[in-house]
Short mmCIF file of C-alpha atoms and ligand atoms in Angstrom, two decimals:
data_model
loop_
_atom_site.label_atom_id
_atom_site.label_comp_id
_atom_site.label_asym_id
_atom_site.label_seq_id
_atom_site.Cartn_x
_atom_site.Cartn_y
_atom_site.Cartn_z
CA UNK M 1 0.00 0.00 0.00
CA UNK M 2 1.21 3.51 -0.79
CA UNK M 3 2.44 5.80 1.96
CA UNK M 4 2.91 9.56 2.23
CA UNK M 5 6.13 11.01 3.55
CA UNK M 6 5.97 14.51 5.03
CA UNK M 7 8.84 16.58 6.38
CA UNK M 8 8.00 19.66 8.42
CA UNK M 9 9.79 22.55 6.74
CA UNK M 10 8.38 25.83 7.94
CA UNK M 11 5.94 28.37 6.52
CA UNK M 12 3.74 27.63 3.52
CA UNK M 13 2.89 30.31 0.98
CA UNK M 14 0.93 30.58 -2.25
CA UNK M 15 -2.38 29.59 -3.84
CA UNK M 16 -4.17 26.29 -3.66
CA UNK M 17 -7.12 25.41 -5.91
CA UNK M 18 -10.14 23.92 -4.18
CA UNK M 19 -12.04 21.21 -6.08
CA UNK M 20 -15.75 20.56 -6.43
CA UNK M 21 -17.31 18.91 -3.38
CA UNK M 22 -17.04 15.13 -3.13
CA UNK M 23 -20.17 14.92 -1.01
CA UNK M 24 -22.19 17.09 -3.40
CA UNK M 25 -21.00 15.15 -6.44
CA UNK M 26 -21.87 11.80 -4.84
CA UNK M 27 -25.47 12.97 -4.44
CA UNK M 28 -25.66 14.68 -7.84
CA UNK M 29 -24.49 11.65 -9.82
CA UNK M 30 -27.46 9.41 -8.81
CA UNK M 31 -29.81 12.19 -9.98
CA UNK M 32 -29.08 10.86 -13.48
CA UNK M 33 -31.35 7.94 -12.57
CA UNK M 34 -34.32 10.32 -12.40
CA UNK M 35 -34.34 11.09 -16.14
CA UNK M 36 -33.69 9.46 -19.50
CA UNK M 37 -31.99 12.64 -20.70
CA UNK M 38 -28.29 13.56 -20.25
CA UNK M 39 -27.03 15.16 -17.05
CA UNK M 40 -23.66 16.91 -17.20
CA UNK M 41 -21.76 17.79 -14.04
CA UNK M 42 -18.89 20.25 -14.30
CA UNK M 43 -16.27 21.04 -11.62
CA UNK M 44 -16.32 17.39 -10.53
CA UNK M 45 -13.49 16.27 -8.21
CA UNK M 46 -11.10 13.51 -9.32
CA UNK M 47 -11.43 11.00 -6.48
CA UNK M 48 -11.74 7.29 -5.89
CA UNK M 49 -15.22 7.73 -4.33
CA UNK M 50 -16.37 9.33 -7.59
CA UNK M 51 -14.96 6.36 -9.49
CA UNK M 52 -16.87 4.03 -7.16
CA UNK M 53 -20.14 5.87 -7.83
CA UNK M 54 -19.33 5.75 -11.57
CA UNK M 55 -18.88 1.98 -11.32
CA UNK M 56 -22.15 1.61 -9.42
CA UNK M 57 -24.13 3.64 -11.95
CA UNK M 58 -22.55 1.73 -14.83
CA UNK M 59 -23.53 -1.55 -13.18
CA UNK M 60 -27.14 -0.33 -13.37
CA UNK M 61 -26.83 0.50 -17.06
CA UNK M 62 -26.12 4.24 -16.87
CA UNK M 63 -23.50 5.66 -19.21
CA UNK M 64 -20.89 7.75 -17.42
CA UNK M 65 -18.18 9.48 -19.43
CA UNK M 66 -15.37 11.22 -17.63
CA UNK M 67 -14.23 14.20 -19.74
CA UNK M 68 -11.63 16.94 -19.41
CA UNK M 69 -9.39 14.93 -17.14
CA UNK M 70 -12.34 13.92 -14.98
CA UNK M 71 -13.59 17.44 -14.26
CA UNK M 72 -16.69 16.92 -16.37
CA UNK M 73 -18.98 13.93 -15.94
CA UNK M 74 -21.47 13.22 -18.70
CA UNK M 75 -24.16 10.91 -17.39
CA UNK M 76 -27.05 9.28 -19.16
CA UNK M 77 -29.57 6.76 -17.88
CA UNK M 78 -31.83 6.32 -20.89
CA UNK M 79 -31.75 2.52 -20.80
CA UNK M 80 -31.36 0.83 -17.44
CA UNK M 81 -30.13 -2.75 -17.56
CA UNK M 82 -30.42 -3.48 -13.83
CA UNK M 83 -32.09 -2.19 -10.69
CA UNK M 84 -29.83 -4.03 -8.31
CA UNK M 85 -26.97 -2.29 -6.49
CA UNK M 86 -24.59 -5.06 -5.49
CA UNK M 87 -22.94 -5.48 -2.12
CA UNK M 88 -19.49 -5.60 -3.76
CA UNK M 89 -19.77 -1.94 -4.73
CA UNK M 90 -22.08 -0.64 -1.98
CA UNK M 91 -19.82 -1.94 0.81
CA UNK M 92 -17.02 0.31 -0.44
CA UNK M 93 -19.04 3.47 0.02
CA UNK M 94 -22.12 4.32 2.04
CA UNK M 95 -23.26 7.02 -0.38
CA UNK M 96 -24.24 4.16 -2.73
CA UNK M 97 -27.57 4.06 -0.89
CA UNK M 98 -28.41 7.28 -2.77
CA UNK M 99 -29.36 5.29 -5.88
CA UNK M 100 -32.35 3.83 -4.01
CA UNK M 101 -34.69 6.85 -3.99
CA UNK M 102 -34.15 7.82 -7.65
CA UNK M 103 -34.57 4.25 -9.03
CA UNK M 104 -37.70 3.74 -6.97
CA UNK M 105 -39.17 7.07 -8.03
CA UNK M 106 -38.58 6.63 -11.76
CA UNK M 107 -39.05 2.90 -12.31
CA UNK M 108 -41.02 1.82 -9.24
CA UNK M 109 -38.59 -0.82 -7.99
CA UNK M 110 -35.01 -1.24 -6.78
CA UNK M 111 -32.85 -3.70 -4.88
CA UNK M 112 -29.97 -2.13 -2.98
CA UNK M 113 -27.49 -3.79 -0.67
CA UNK M 114 -27.32 -2.35 2.83
CA UNK M 115 -24.01 -0.55 3.30
CA UNK M 116 -21.74 -2.43 5.65
CA UNK M 117 -20.24 -1.14 8.87
CA UNK M 118 -17.95 1.81 8.74
CA UNK M 119 -14.91 2.86 10.70
CA UNK M 120 -16.64 5.88 12.26
CA UNK M 121 -19.60 4.19 13.89
CA UNK M 122 -22.66 2.14 13.08
CA UNK M 123 -24.22 4.61 10.62
CA UNK M 124 -27.58 2.96 9.87
CA UNK M 125 -29.85 3.89 6.92
CA UNK M 126 -33.18 3.58 8.75
CA UNK M 127 -34.07 7.24 8.11
CA UNK M 128 -33.66 6.80 4.35
CA UNK M 129 -35.91 3.76 4.43
CA UNK M 130 -38.53 5.28 6.69
CA UNK M 131 -38.88 8.36 4.47
CA UNK M 132 -39.40 6.22 1.37
CA UNK M 133 -41.96 4.09 3.22
CA UNK M 134 -43.86 7.22 4.12
CA UNK M 135 -44.00 7.96 0.41
CA UNK M 136 -45.77 4.65 -0.12
CA UNK M 137 -42.85 2.32 -0.82
CA UNK M 138 -42.99 -1.22 0.50
CA UNK M 139 -39.65 -2.49 1.69
CA UNK M 140 -38.39 -5.93 2.51
CA UNK M 141 -34.99 -6.90 3.85
CA UNK M 142 -33.68 -10.12 2.32
CA UNK M 143 -30.10 -11.42 2.57
CA UNK M 144 -28.65 -8.01 3.33
CA UNK M 145 -30.52 -6.32 0.49
CA UNK M 146 -33.41 -3.85 0.62
CA UNK M 147 -36.06 -4.87 -1.90
CA UNK M 148 -38.14 -1.77 -2.55
CA UNK M 149 -41.35 -1.35 -4.54
CA UNK M 150 -43.45 1.72 -5.19
CA UNK M 151 -47.27 1.48 -5.29
CA UNK M 152 -48.76 0.91 -8.77
CA UNK M 153 -49.31 4.62 -9.41
CA UNK M 154 -45.79 5.49 -8.20
CA UNK M 155 -44.50 7.11 -5.00
CA UNK M 156 -46.81 9.68 -3.43
CA UNK M 157 -46.06 12.92 -1.67
CA UNK M 158 -45.89 12.79 2.13
CA UNK M 159 -44.96 14.83 5.16
CA UNK M 160 -41.71 13.37 6.47
CA UNK M 161 -40.56 14.46 9.93
CA UNK M 162 -36.97 13.32 10.33
CA UNK M 163 -36.28 12.46 13.99
CA UNK M 164 -32.67 13.55 13.51
CA UNK M 165 -30.88 15.52 10.85
CA UNK M 166 -29.41 13.28 8.16
CA UNK M 167 -27.68 14.57 5.05
CA UNK M 168 -28.04 11.33 3.09
CA UNK M 169 -31.66 10.66 4.08
CA UNK M 170 -32.61 14.22 3.10
CA UNK M 171 -30.92 13.71 -0.29
CA UNK M 172 -32.57 10.35 -0.94
CA UNK M 173 -36.03 11.63 0.00
CA UNK M 174 -35.54 14.88 -1.94
CA UNK M 175 -34.67 13.02 -5.14
CA UNK M 176 -37.51 10.53 -4.73
CA UNK M 177 -40.03 13.31 -4.05
CA UNK M 178 -39.29 15.10 -7.33
CA UNK M 179 -41.19 12.40 -9.23
CA UNK M 180 -43.77 11.50 -6.55
CA UNK M 181 -47.45 12.33 -7.02
CA UNK M 182 -48.38 15.41 -5.03
CA UNK M 183 -46.52 17.43 -2.43
CA UNK M 184 -43.78 16.23 -0.10
CA UNK M 185 -42.60 18.22 2.90
CA UNK M 186 -39.29 17.24 4.51
CA UNK M 187 -39.17 18.57 8.08
CA UNK M 188 -35.98 18.68 10.14
CA UNK M 189 -34.16 18.38 6.81
CA UNK M 190 -30.40 18.80 6.54
CA UNK M 191 -29.33 22.31 5.50
CA UNK M 192 -25.82 21.59 4.21
CA UNK M 193 -24.56 23.45 1.11
CA UNK M 194 -24.47 20.05 -0.63
CA UNK M 195 -28.25 19.77 -0.16
CA UNK M 196 -28.71 23.24 -1.63
CA UNK M 197 -26.51 22.23 -4.57
CA UNK M 198 -28.55 19.08 -5.19
CA UNK M 199 -31.81 21.06 -5.06
CA UNK M 200 -30.42 23.57 -7.58
CA UNK M 201 -29.44 20.79 -9.96
CA UNK M 202 -32.82 19.06 -9.60
CA UNK M 203 -34.55 22.37 -10.25
CA UNK M 204 -32.46 22.81 -13.42
CA UNK M 205 -33.78 19.36 -14.39
CA UNK M 206 -37.38 20.59 -13.99
CA UNK M 207 -38.10 19.72 -10.36
CA UNK M 208 -40.25 22.02 -8.20
CA UNK M 209 -38.49 22.57 -4.90
CA UNK M 210 -38.73 25.28 -2.24
CA UNK M 211 -36.93 25.85 1.02
CA UNK M 212 -33.57 24.12 0.45
CA UNK M 213 -31.04 25.48 2.92
CA UNK M 214 -33.77 25.69 5.60
CA UNK M 215 -34.95 22.83 7.76
CA UNK M 216 -38.22 22.45 5.84
CA UNK M 217 -38.09 21.59 2.14
CA UNK M 218 -41.25 21.38 0.02
CA UNK M 219 -41.28 19.42 -3.21
CA UNK M 220 -44.12 19.40 -5.71
CA UNK M 221 -43.82 16.19 -7.72
CA UNK M 222 -43.69 16.43 -11.53
CA UNK M 223 -44.29 13.76 -14.22
CA UNK M 224 -40.76 13.73 -15.60
CA UNK M 225 -37.41 15.47 -15.27
CA UNK M 226 -35.17 16.50 -18.14
CA UNK M 227 -31.45 16.91 -18.78
CA UNK M 228 -29.30 19.72 -17.37
CA UNK M 229 -25.74 20.93 -16.91
CA UNK M 230 -24.72 21.76 -13.37
CA UNK M 231 -21.46 22.94 -11.76
CA UNK M 232 -20.61 21.11 -8.50
CA UNK M 233 -20.32 23.46 -5.50
CA UNK M 234 -16.87 24.06 -3.94
CA UNK M 235 -15.69 21.44 -1.45
CA UNK M 236 -15.96 23.20 1.90
CA UNK M 237 -14.19 20.36 3.70
CA UNK M 238 -11.18 20.42 1.38
CA UNK M 239 -11.27 24.21 1.77
CA UNK M 240 -11.25 24.08 5.58
CA UNK M 241 -8.51 21.48 5.56
CA UNK M 242 -6.11 23.53 3.46
CA UNK M 243 -6.95 26.70 5.39
CA UNK M 244 -5.38 25.01 8.40
CA UNK M 245 -2.03 24.39 6.66
CA UNK M 246 -0.73 27.97 7.06
CA UNK M 247 -2.34 28.19 10.50
CA UNK M 248 -0.24 25.26 11.66
CA UNK M 249 2.95 25.95 9.71
CA UNK M 250 2.88 29.75 9.41
CA UNK M 251 2.81 31.65 6.12
CA UNK M 252 -0.03 32.88 3.93
CA UNK M 253 -2.17 30.76 1.66
CA UNK M 254 -5.11 31.67 -0.59
CA UNK M 255 -7.64 28.89 -1.14
CA UNK M 256 -8.98 29.68 -4.59
CA UNK M 257 -12.76 29.56 -4.92
CA UNK M 258 -13.31 29.56 -1.14
CA UNK M 259 -16.21 31.51 0.37
CA UNK M 260 -16.90 32.21 4.03
CA UNK M 261 -20.62 31.38 3.67
CA UNK M 262 -19.64 27.73 3.12
CA UNK M 263 -17.77 27.58 6.42
CA UNK M 264 -19.03 30.28 8.75
CA UNK M 265 -18.83 28.32 11.99
CA UNK M 266 -15.34 27.10 11.13
CA UNK M 267 -14.16 30.63 10.29
CA UNK M 268 -15.63 31.86 13.59
CA UNK M 269 -13.51 29.29 15.44
CA UNK M 270 -10.41 30.39 13.57
CA UNK M 271 -11.18 33.98 14.48
CA UNK M 272 -11.57 32.98 18.14
CA UNK M 273 -8.20 31.21 17.90
CA UNK M 274 -6.65 34.44 16.64
CA UNK M 275 -6.31 33.52 12.97
CA UNK M 276 -7.10 36.07 10.30
CA UNK M 277 -9.19 34.99 7.31
CA UNK M 278 -9.95 37.42 4.51
CA UNK M 279 -12.33 36.94 1.62
CA UNK M 280 -11.70 38.28 -1.84
CA UNK M 281 -12.91 37.52 -5.35
CA UNK M 282 -10.14 34.91 -5.64
CA UNK M 283 -11.06 33.03 -2.49
CA UNK M 284 -10.11 32.90 1.18
CA UNK M 285 -6.69 33.97 2.40
CA UNK M 286 -5.39 32.70 5.71
CA UNK M 287 -2.21 33.83 7.38
CA UNK M 288 -0.34 33.33 10.60
CA UNK M 289 2.89 35.19 10.97
CA UNK M 290 3.99 34.40 14.51
CA UNK M 291 2.95 32.91 17.83
CA UNK M 292 0.74 29.94 18.63
CA UNK M 293 -3.00 30.02 18.07
CA UNK M 294 -5.28 30.16 21.11
CA UNK M 295 -7.07 27.09 22.41
CA UNK M 296 -10.79 26.96 21.51
CA UNK M 297 -13.67 24.62 22.31
CA UNK M 298 -15.39 22.89 19.40
CA UNK M 299 -18.69 21.00 19.22
CA UNK M 300 -19.65 19.32 15.96
CA UNK M 301 -23.20 19.84 14.75
CA UNK M 302 -25.23 19.62 11.54
CA UNK M 303 -24.87 22.66 9.24
CA UNK M 304 -24.66 25.57 10.02
CA UNK M 305 -22.79 24.20 13.06
CA UNK M 306 -19.16 23.10 13.06
CA UNK M 307 -18.75 20.22 10.54
CA UNK M 308 -17.82 16.79 11.87
CA UNK M 309 -15.75 16.37 8.70
CA UNK M 310 -13.35 19.08 9.97
CA UNK M 311 -13.10 17.82 13.54
CA UNK M 312 -9.96 15.72 13.01
CA UNK M 313 -8.20 18.57 11.21
CA UNK M 314 -8.98 21.20 13.84
CA UNK M 315 -7.86 18.75 16.51
CA UNK M 316 -4.47 18.61 14.75
CA UNK M 317 -4.35 22.41 14.89
CA UNK M 318 -5.33 22.49 18.57
CA UNK M 319 -2.49 20.08 19.43
CA UNK M 320 -0.20 23.09 18.91
CA UNK M 321 -2.45 25.73 20.48
CA UNK M 322 -1.73 27.74 23.57
CA UNK M 323 -3.90 26.18 26.31
CA UNK M 324 -6.48 23.45 26.70
CA UNK M 325 -9.26 22.83 24.16
CA UNK M 326 -12.36 20.69 24.58
CA UNK M 327 -13.79 18.91 21.55
CA UNK M 328 -17.20 17.29 21.47
CA UNK M 329 -18.24 15.00 18.62
CA UNK M 330 -22.04 14.79 18.44
CA UNK M 331 -22.60 13.34 14.95
CA UNK M 332 -20.63 10.11 14.88
CA UNK M 333 -19.54 7.74 17.61
CA UNK M 334 -15.98 6.49 17.43
CA UNK M 335 -14.66 9.44 15.46
CA UNK M 336 -11.51 10.15 17.47
CA UNK M 337 -9.36 7.41 16.00
CA UNK M 338 -6.84 10.01 14.88
CA UNK M 339 -6.21 10.96 18.55
CA UNK M 340 -3.88 8.03 19.38
CA UNK M 341 -2.04 8.59 16.09
CA UNK M 342 -1.56 12.28 16.88
CA UNK M 343 -0.35 11.21 20.34
CA UNK M 344 2.39 9.20 18.61
CA UNK M 345 3.62 12.54 17.33
CA UNK M 346 3.71 14.03 20.83
CA UNK M 347 0.18 15.45 21.10
CA UNK M 348 -1.55 15.44 24.50
CA UNK M 349 -5.11 14.26 24.02
CA UNK M 350 -7.48 12.56 26.49
CA UNK M 351 -10.54 10.97 24.96
CA UNK M 352 -13.64 10.04 26.97
CA UNK M 353 -16.52 8.82 24.82
CA UNK M 354 -17.55 11.67 22.54
CA UNK M 355 -15.29 14.20 24.31
CA UNK M 356 -11.63 14.94 23.76
CA UNK M 357 -9.45 17.29 25.77
CA UNK M 358 -6.42 18.58 23.90
CA UNK M 359 -3.61 20.22 25.83
CA UNK M 360 -1.47 22.21 23.44
CA UNK M 361 2.23 21.33 23.19
CA UNK M 362 5.03 23.46 21.80
CA UNK M 363 5.99 21.08 19.07
CA UNK M 364 5.02 17.81 17.43
CA UNK M 365 7.60 15.26 16.33
CA UNK M 366 7.43 13.25 13.13
CA UNK M 367 6.52 9.56 13.49
CA UNK M 368 5.13 6.65 11.50
CA UNK M 369 1.33 6.88 11.78
CA UNK M 370 -1.67 5.15 10.32
CA UNK M 371 -4.67 6.72 8.61
CA UNK M 372 -7.90 5.27 10.01
CA UNK M 373 -10.46 7.14 7.91
CA UNK M 374 -10.66 9.86 5.33
CA UNK M 375 -10.58 12.96 7.52
CA UNK M 376 -8.28 11.35 10.09
CA UNK M 377 -5.73 10.75 7.35
CA UNK M 378 -5.54 14.38 6.33
CA UNK M 379 -5.26 15.51 9.97
CA UNK M 380 -2.08 13.41 10.20
CA UNK M 381 -0.71 15.06 7.09
CA UNK M 382 -1.40 18.51 8.56
CA UNK M 383 0.31 17.45 11.79
CA UNK M 384 3.25 16.09 9.79
CA UNK M 385 3.63 19.39 7.93
CA UNK M 386 3.92 21.21 11.26
CA UNK M 387 6.07 18.59 13.04
CA UNK M 388 9.83 18.37 13.37
CA UNK M 389 11.33 15.59 11.29
CA UNK M 390 9.70 12.95 9.14
CA UNK M 391 6.18 11.58 9.31
CA UNK M 392 5.14 8.58 7.26
CA UNK M 393 1.39 8.13 6.89
CA UNK M 394 0.29 4.67 5.84
CA UNK M 395 -3.08 3.44 4.53
CA UNK M 396 -3.41 6.51 2.33
CA UNK M 397 -6.14 4.91 0.24
CA UNK M 398 -8.47 6.63 2.72
CA UNK M 399 -7.04 9.95 1.58
CA UNK M 400 -7.56 9.14 -2.10
CA UNK M 401 -11.28 8.83 -1.43
CA UNK M 402 -11.65 12.51 -0.69
CA UNK M 403 -8.59 14.63 -1.53
CA UNK M 404 -7.53 14.99 -5.15
CA UNK M 405 -3.86 15.53 -5.95
CA UNK M 406 -3.03 16.22 -2.31
CA UNK M 407 0.72 15.89 -2.78
CA UNK M 408 0.77 18.17 -5.80
CA UNK M 409 -1.46 20.77 -4.14
CA UNK M 410 0.60 20.93 -0.94
CA UNK M 411 3.88 21.02 -2.86
CA UNK M 412 2.47 23.99 -4.73
CA UNK M 413 2.51 25.99 -1.48
CA UNK M 414 6.00 24.82 -0.54
CA UNK M 415 5.37 21.66 1.49
CA UNK M 416 7.96 18.89 1.56
CA UNK M 417 5.70 15.93 0.85
CA UNK M 418 5.89 12.90 -1.40
CA UNK M 419 4.02 9.72 -2.14
CA UNK M 420 5.94 6.51 -1.72
CA UNK M 421 4.43 4.04 -4.11
CA UNK M 422 4.27 0.42 -3.15
CA UNK M 423 6.50 -1.47 -5.53
CA UNK M 424 4.40 -3.30 -8.11
CA UNK M 425 4.15 -7.02 -7.38
CA UNK M 426 6.13 -9.17 -9.78
C1 UD1 P 501 -22.77 12.79 5.12
C2 UD1 P 501 -21.40 13.01 4.54
C3 UD1 P 501 -20.33 12.80 5.59
C4 UD1 P 501 -20.62 13.68 6.81
C5 UD1 P 501 -22.04 13.48 7.30
C6 UD1 P 501 -22.42 14.45 8.43
C7 UD1 P 501 -21.72 12.32 2.25
C8 UD1 P 501 -21.41 11.35 1.17
N1 UD1 P 501 -21.21 12.08 3.45
O1 UD1 P 501 -22.84 11.44 5.54
O2 UD1 P 501 -19.06 13.12 5.03
O3 UD1 P 501 -19.71 13.35 7.84
O4 UD1 P 501 -22.97 13.68 6.23
O5 UD1 P 501 -22.22 15.74 8.03
O6 UD1 P 501 -22.39 13.31 2.02
N2 UD1 P 501 -28.19 8.29 10.84
C9 UD1 P 501 -29.11 7.38 11.30
N3 UD1 P 501 -29.94 6.79 10.40
C10 UD1 P 501 -29.90 7.07 9.06
C11 UD1 P 501 -28.97 8.01 8.59
C12 UD1 P 501 -28.13 8.60 9.52
O7 UD1 P 501 -29.16 7.10 12.50
O8 UD1 P 501 -30.69 6.51 8.30
C13 UD1 P 501 -27.27 8.95 11.79
C14 UD1 P 501 -25.82 8.66 11.49
O9 UD1 P 501 -25.39 7.45 12.08
C15 UD1 P 501 -25.14 9.87 12.09
C16 UD1 P 501 -26.15 10.99 11.84
O10 UD1 P 501 -27.39 10.34 11.59
O11 UD1 P 501 -24.98 9.71 13.47
C17 UD1 P 501 -25.83 11.88 10.67
O12 UD1 P 501 -25.55 11.10 9.53
P1 UD1 P 501 -25.84 11.60 8.04
O13 UD1 P 501 -26.06 13.07 8.06
O14 UD1 P 501 -26.89 10.75 7.44
O15 UD1 P 501 -24.46 11.30 7.33
P2 UD1 P 501 -24.23 10.76 5.87
O16 UD1 P 501 -25.27 11.28 4.94
O17 UD1 P 501 -23.99 9.31 5.92
#
């Protein structure tokens, strides 16, 4: 397996281009299943998760062409050859469950494997299933697969009150509702920018949607959707991650395409920690010239709260802060697996259940560490950039799921980082 070697080498300076959002793109791609006309996504990120979704859609009979070095995805689902999403693909990526709502809405039936366990907690899909049931679907669980059928006249509009905020369940229900008969209201819906992006794309395809970005979304079902071209929104998690590089190493970096509105709660925390962020037409510029940042307390919450997907990265930053920080993870259980790895580099972190107390140290020291999940892996790279000596991060396939060209991007701002490829087997 490949590894990444990082040597801490002082301040980082320059521009870094932020890609389209992985999580938005993973929800936008299944929208192709809602229409027999072409859907074109521009500003797509080049990531292994996107390739997995491509494979899944192709296994259902969709055509997916990757153009312009993968930045444009041309999708077409005019002739479906299957309505079964196999375990072999679904187990690789939970977002695969997002094909369920669209297939059910357009063709009235679908069989989708339940996603397996995941390193950051149990992560069930009950909310997705319950919402579809409320829209009239009958569901049966057989051999690890959900067998779903719509009533003879198709799914019908319903009032869905989500008991907790779920990004994926909101996306699945939103897509299904576009073709349901009548009106659907999604209450306690997720408000993430990726939901807003999906609603915009669906609207460009002819859907009637109101209220995206608020916790109540209303969808008036239509008979059919048509093709569209849609640019994927900027990846706010990649943005937040790279904003922390100059904070931890010093220097000044502009994240091209970044906007504060995507990351307000995160920018507020940086401000509290004494970091200056400025917005311009080019993007967000972050600089730290001298001195440690201040300790801050962080609690993860659904949008507009602090994103759980930036918790590992801000923990890496707080390892070097002046004082003691308290972190609370409220979205996922078992999402502090980066803490013991950061401790190998000299960090002082005490974890108790969903709480972590980080006592800032003056310096981190390079060490061999292991990536345990996507965001954990990038937190170790950030720590490595700020540490003395060499850090080798193994299991970097996690990183490839969500960060495109990470080595090239960080080198572009002066980081000493390289990928050590596993020698090909003879
Ligand atoms: C999405 C993001 C992920 C992010 C997460 C929270 C994608 C592809 N992934 O994941 O990067 O960390 O939002 O911002 O967009 N839950 C249930 N039942 C369900 C669904 C969820 O109990 O049916 C629970 C989950 O276990 C979790 C919480 O709800 O505790 C939120 O999960 P959810 O918002 O659904 O996350 P994902 O959509 O899987």
